[in-house]
């Protein structure tokens, strides 16, 4: 079995965990990295599991979603306030969840769908989200 690993970032973005009882309930930011692992039993004609150059569309999506943005949970009780100031004070993205775990799942699902268009979806093993190089969460295929 062959594996490749590709790391993207850093992407400085902010988030808030409105359900958290501590300091994470405040808007705060980190430098985030994303690491993806793909694997395969066979290599293509060039000798690749997957051509690193084919990640361009994925990289553009990561930049759109996470480069100097603010992630706010769709169920945040203050979401209307954040939407009202969007474009003025921040570049906001609404997400199902702003935890590292849920961000890893969201990124995995996006990349899986992208790879599905090229018949390479079964190669995706995992997405690791790294928060300030100290903490990370992984979402992997079942």
PDB file of C-alpha atoms in Angstrom:
ATOM      1  CA  UNK A   1       0.000   0.000   0.000  1.00  0.00           C
ATOM      2  CA  UNK A   2       1.332   3.420  -0.970  1.00  0.00           C
ATOM      3  CA  UNK A   3       0.444   6.605   0.915  1.00  0.00           C
ATOM      4  CA  UNK A   4       0.974  10.269   0.237  1.00  0.00           C
ATOM      5  CA  UNK A   5       0.596  13.139   2.640  1.00  0.00           C
ATOM      6  CA  UNK A   6       0.044  16.768   1.658  1.00  0.00           C
ATOM      7  CA  UNK A   7       0.040  19.696   4.092  1.00  0.00           C
ATOM      8  CA  UNK A   8      -1.663  23.022   3.397  1.00  0.00           C
ATOM      9  CA  UNK A   9      -1.371  26.257   5.323  1.00  0.00           C
ATOM     10  CA  UNK A  10      -0.978  28.068   7.491  1.00  0.00           C
ATOM     11  CA  UNK A  11      -4.364  29.731   7.253  1.00  0.00           C
ATOM     12  CA  UNK A  12      -4.997  32.340   9.926  1.00  0.00           C
ATOM     13  CA  UNK A  13      -8.681  32.313  10.783  1.00  0.00           C
ATOM     14  CA  UNK A  14     -10.892  32.906  13.787  1.00  0.00           C
ATOM     15  CA  UNK A  15     -13.764  30.991  15.254  1.00  0.00           C
ATOM     16  CA  UNK A  16     -15.808  30.795  18.409  1.00  0.00           C
ATOM     17  CA  UNK A  17     -17.320  27.933  20.335  1.00  0.00           C
ATOM     18  CA  UNK A  18     -20.499  29.553  21.630  1.00  0.00           C
ATOM     19  CA  UNK A  19     -21.453  26.459  23.672  1.00  0.00           C
ATOM     20  CA  UNK A  20     -18.104  26.364  25.492  1.00  0.00           C
ATOM     21  CA  UNK A  21     -18.181  27.521  29.111  1.00  0.00           C
ATOM     22  CA  UNK A  22     -14.665  28.967  29.028  1.00  0.00           C
ATOM     23  CA  UNK A  23     -12.535  31.315  26.978  1.00  0.00           C
ATOM     24  CA  UNK A  24     -13.243  29.443  23.720  1.00  0.00           C
ATOM     25  CA  UNK A  25     -16.684  31.054  23.691  1.00  0.00           C
ATOM     26  CA  UNK A  26     -14.981  34.300  22.661  1.00  0.00           C
ATOM     27  CA  UNK A  27     -13.955  35.010  19.085  1.00  0.00           C
ATOM     28  CA  UNK A  28     -10.316  34.005  18.828  1.00  0.00           C
ATOM     29  CA  UNK A  29      -7.928  32.922  16.135  1.00  0.00           C
ATOM     30  CA  UNK A  30      -5.214  30.433  15.358  1.00  0.00           C
ATOM     31  CA  UNK A  31      -2.873  29.543  12.545  1.00  0.00           C
ATOM     32  CA  UNK A  32      -4.363  26.399  11.039  1.00  0.00           C
ATOM     33  CA  UNK A  33      -2.907  23.705   8.818  1.00  0.00           C
ATOM     34  CA  UNK A  34      -4.643  20.942   6.918  1.00  0.00           C
ATOM     35  CA  UNK A  35      -2.998  17.629   6.186  1.00  0.00           C
ATOM     36  CA  UNK A  36      -4.533  15.057   3.867  1.00  0.00           C
ATOM     37  CA  UNK A  37      -3.544  11.431   3.369  1.00  0.00           C
ATOM     38  CA  UNK A  38      -4.364   9.438   0.250  1.00  0.00           C
ATOM     39  CA  UNK A  39      -3.427   5.832  -0.403  1.00  0.00           C
ATOM     40  CA  UNK A  40      -3.579   3.241  -3.117  1.00  0.00           C
ATOM     41  CA  UNK A  41      -2.427  -0.251  -3.960  1.00  0.00           C
ATOM     42  CA  UNK A  42      -1.393   0.823  -7.432  1.00  0.00           C
ATOM     43  CA  UNK A  43       0.391   3.806  -8.919  1.00  0.00           C
ATOM     44  CA  UNK A  44      -0.566   5.657 -12.071  1.00  0.00           C
ATOM     45  CA  UNK A  45       1.548   5.657 -15.228  1.00  0.00           C
ATOM     46  CA  UNK A  46       3.804   8.372 -13.785  1.00  0.00           C
ATOM     47  CA  UNK A  47       4.316   6.477 -10.518  1.00  0.00           C
ATOM     48  CA  UNK A  48       1.950   8.519  -8.336  1.00  0.00           C
ATOM     49  CA  UNK A  49      -0.817   7.582  -5.932  1.00  0.00           C
ATOM     50  CA  UNK A  50      -2.195  11.043  -6.741  1.00  0.00           C
ATOM     51  CA  UNK A  51      -0.499  13.948  -8.495  1.00  0.00           C
ATOM     52  CA  UNK A  52       0.179  16.713  -5.936  1.00  0.00           C
ATOM     53  CA  UNK A  53      -0.457  19.253  -8.703  1.00  0.00           C
ATOM     54  CA  UNK A  54      -4.098  18.171  -8.866  1.00  0.00           C
ATOM     55  CA  UNK A  55      -4.779  19.721  -5.451  1.00  0.00           C
ATOM     56  CA  UNK A  56      -5.092  23.224  -6.952  1.00  0.00           C
ATOM     57  CA  UNK A  57      -8.904  23.403  -6.797  1.00  0.00           C
ATOM     58  CA  UNK A  58      -8.857  22.053  -3.244  1.00  0.00           C
ATOM     59  CA  UNK A  59      -6.209  24.606  -2.258  1.00  0.00           C
ATOM     60  CA  UNK A  60      -8.316  27.444  -3.709  1.00  0.00           C
ATOM     61  CA  UNK A  61     -11.302  26.260  -1.664  1.00  0.00           C
ATOM     62  CA  UNK A  62      -9.168  26.138   1.502  1.00  0.00           C
ATOM     63  CA  UNK A  63      -8.022  29.703   0.844  1.00  0.00           C
ATOM     64  CA  UNK A  64     -11.608  30.862   0.293  1.00  0.00           C
ATOM     65  CA  UNK A  65     -12.902  29.127   3.418  1.00  0.00           C
ATOM     66  CA  UNK A  66     -10.062  29.764   5.818  1.00  0.00           C
ATOM     67  CA  UNK A  67      -7.623  32.495   4.796  1.00  0.00           C
ATOM     68  CA  UNK A  68      -8.300  35.457   7.133  1.00  0.00           C
ATOM     69  CA  UNK A  69     -11.914  34.439   7.712  1.00  0.00           C
ATOM     70  CA  UNK A  70     -14.226  34.062  10.689  1.00  0.00           C
ATOM     71  CA  UNK A  71     -16.068  30.779  11.165  1.00  0.00           C
ATOM     72  CA  UNK A  72     -19.377  31.015  12.992  1.00  0.00           C
ATOM     73  CA  UNK A  73     -21.608  28.062  13.763  1.00  0.00           C
ATOM     74  CA  UNK A  74     -24.974  28.125  12.029  1.00  0.00           C
ATOM     75  CA  UNK A  75     -26.668  27.607  15.403  1.00  0.00           C
ATOM     76  CA  UNK A  76     -24.788  30.444  17.149  1.00  0.00           C
ATOM     77  CA  UNK A  77     -27.415  32.578  18.937  1.00  0.00           C
ATOM     78  CA  UNK A  78     -25.518  35.724  17.857  1.00  0.00           C
ATOM     79  CA  UNK A  79     -25.296  34.781  14.174  1.00  0.00           C
ATOM     80  CA  UNK A  80     -27.485  37.679  13.059  1.00  0.00           C
ATOM     81  CA  UNK A  81     -25.066  40.119  14.721  1.00  0.00           C
ATOM     82  CA  UNK A  82     -22.139  38.486  12.941  1.00  0.00           C
ATOM     83  CA  UNK A  83     -23.969  38.540   9.602  1.00  0.00           C
ATOM     84  CA  UNK A  84     -24.800  42.231  10.069  1.00  0.00           C
ATOM     85  CA  UNK A  85     -21.113  43.152  10.384  1.00  0.00           C
ATOM     86  CA  UNK A  86     -19.867  40.716   7.730  1.00  0.00           C
ATOM     87  CA  UNK A  87     -17.703  42.446   5.154  1.00  0.00           C
ATOM     88  CA  UNK A  88     -17.151  45.357   7.501  1.00  0.00           C
ATOM     89  CA  UNK A  89     -15.224  43.763  10.358  1.00  0.00           C
ATOM     90  CA  UNK A  90     -14.695  40.211   9.105  1.00  0.00           C
ATOM     91  CA  UNK A  91     -15.127  37.826   6.225  1.00  0.00           C
ATOM     92  CA  UNK A  92     -17.483  35.274   7.735  1.00  0.00           C
ATOM     93  CA  UNK A  93     -18.222  31.668   6.826  1.00  0.00           C
ATOM     94  CA  UNK A  94     -21.196  29.838   8.331  1.00  0.00           C
ATOM     95  CA  UNK A  95     -20.313  26.284   9.330  1.00  0.00           C
ATOM     96  CA  UNK A  96     -22.095  23.397  11.010  1.00  0.00           C
ATOM     97  CA  UNK A  97     -19.459  23.425  13.721  1.00  0.00           C
ATOM     98  CA  UNK A  98     -16.252  25.319  14.413  1.00  0.00           C
ATOM     99  CA  UNK A  99     -14.421  22.707  16.466  1.00  0.00           C
ATOM    100  CA  UNK A 100     -11.277  21.169  15.010  1.00  0.00           C
ATOM    101  CA  UNK A 101     -13.109  17.840  14.800  1.00  0.00           C
ATOM    102  CA  UNK A 102     -16.034  19.242  12.811  1.00  0.00           C
ATOM    103  CA  UNK A 103     -13.758  21.325  10.595  1.00  0.00           C
ATOM    104  CA  UNK A 104     -11.795  18.139   9.801  1.00  0.00           C
ATOM    105  CA  UNK A 105     -15.043  16.393   8.844  1.00  0.00           C
ATOM    106  CA  UNK A 106     -16.168  19.315   6.661  1.00  0.00           C
ATOM    107  CA  UNK A 107     -12.824  19.432   4.833  1.00  0.00           C
ATOM    108  CA  UNK A 108     -12.818  15.641   4.400  1.00  0.00           C
ATOM    109  CA  UNK A 109     -16.314  15.696   2.902  1.00  0.00           C
ATOM    110  CA  UNK A 110     -15.430  18.519   0.507  1.00  0.00           C
ATOM    111  CA  UNK A 111     -12.251  16.810  -0.686  1.00  0.00           C
ATOM    112  CA  UNK A 112     -14.024  13.452  -0.943  1.00  0.00           C
ATOM    113  CA  UNK A 113     -16.683  15.012  -3.205  1.00  0.00           C
ATOM    114  CA  UNK A 114     -13.977  16.718  -5.274  1.00  0.00           C
ATOM    115  CA  UNK A 115     -12.072  13.455  -5.688  1.00  0.00           C
ATOM    116  CA  UNK A 116     -15.302  11.626  -6.470  1.00  0.00           C
ATOM    117  CA  UNK A 117     -15.485  13.673  -9.674  1.00  0.00           C
ATOM    118  CA  UNK A 118     -12.152  12.141 -10.737  1.00  0.00           C
ATOM    119  CA  UNK A 119     -12.843   8.604  -9.459  1.00  0.00           C
ATOM    120  CA  UNK A 120     -10.139   9.001  -6.793  1.00  0.00           C
ATOM    121  CA  UNK A 121     -12.442   9.345  -3.764  1.00  0.00           C
ATOM    122  CA  UNK A 122     -11.617   5.872  -2.468  1.00  0.00           C
ATOM    123  CA  UNK A 123      -7.982   6.984  -2.073  1.00  0.00           C
ATOM    124  CA  UNK A 124      -8.785   9.571   0.611  1.00  0.00           C
ATOM    125  CA  UNK A 125      -7.824   8.194   4.027  1.00  0.00           C
ATOM    126  CA  UNK A 126      -7.983  11.168   6.371  1.00  0.00           C
ATOM    127  CA  UNK A 127      -7.899  14.884   6.950  1.00  0.00           C
ATOM    128  CA  UNK A 128      -6.007  16.257   9.909  1.00  0.00           C
ATOM    129  CA  UNK A 129      -6.675  19.775  11.157  1.00  0.00           C
ATOM    130  CA  UNK A 130      -3.786  21.317  13.067  1.00  0.00           C
ATOM    131  CA  UNK A 131      -4.468  24.266  15.345  1.00  0.00           C
ATOM    132  CA  UNK A 132      -1.339  26.335  16.056  1.00  0.00           C
ATOM    133  CA  UNK A 133       0.866  23.251  15.581  1.00  0.00           C
ATOM    134  CA  UNK A 134      -0.008  22.102  19.126  1.00  0.00           C
ATOM    135  CA  UNK A 135      -3.470  20.589  18.805  1.00  0.00           C
ATOM    136  CA  UNK A 136      -5.020  18.550  16.052  1.00  0.00           C
ATOM    137  CA  UNK A 137      -8.070  16.541  15.139  1.00  0.00           C
ATOM    138  CA  UNK A 138      -8.433  13.843  12.497  1.00  0.00           C
ATOM    139  CA  UNK A 139     -11.411  12.724  10.492  1.00  0.00           C
ATOM    140  CA  UNK A 140     -10.899   9.519   8.544  1.00  0.00           C
ATOM    141  CA  UNK A 141     -12.907   7.261   6.332  1.00  0.00           C
ATOM    142  CA  UNK A 142     -14.767   4.402   7.907  1.00  0.00           C
TER     143      UNK A 142
END
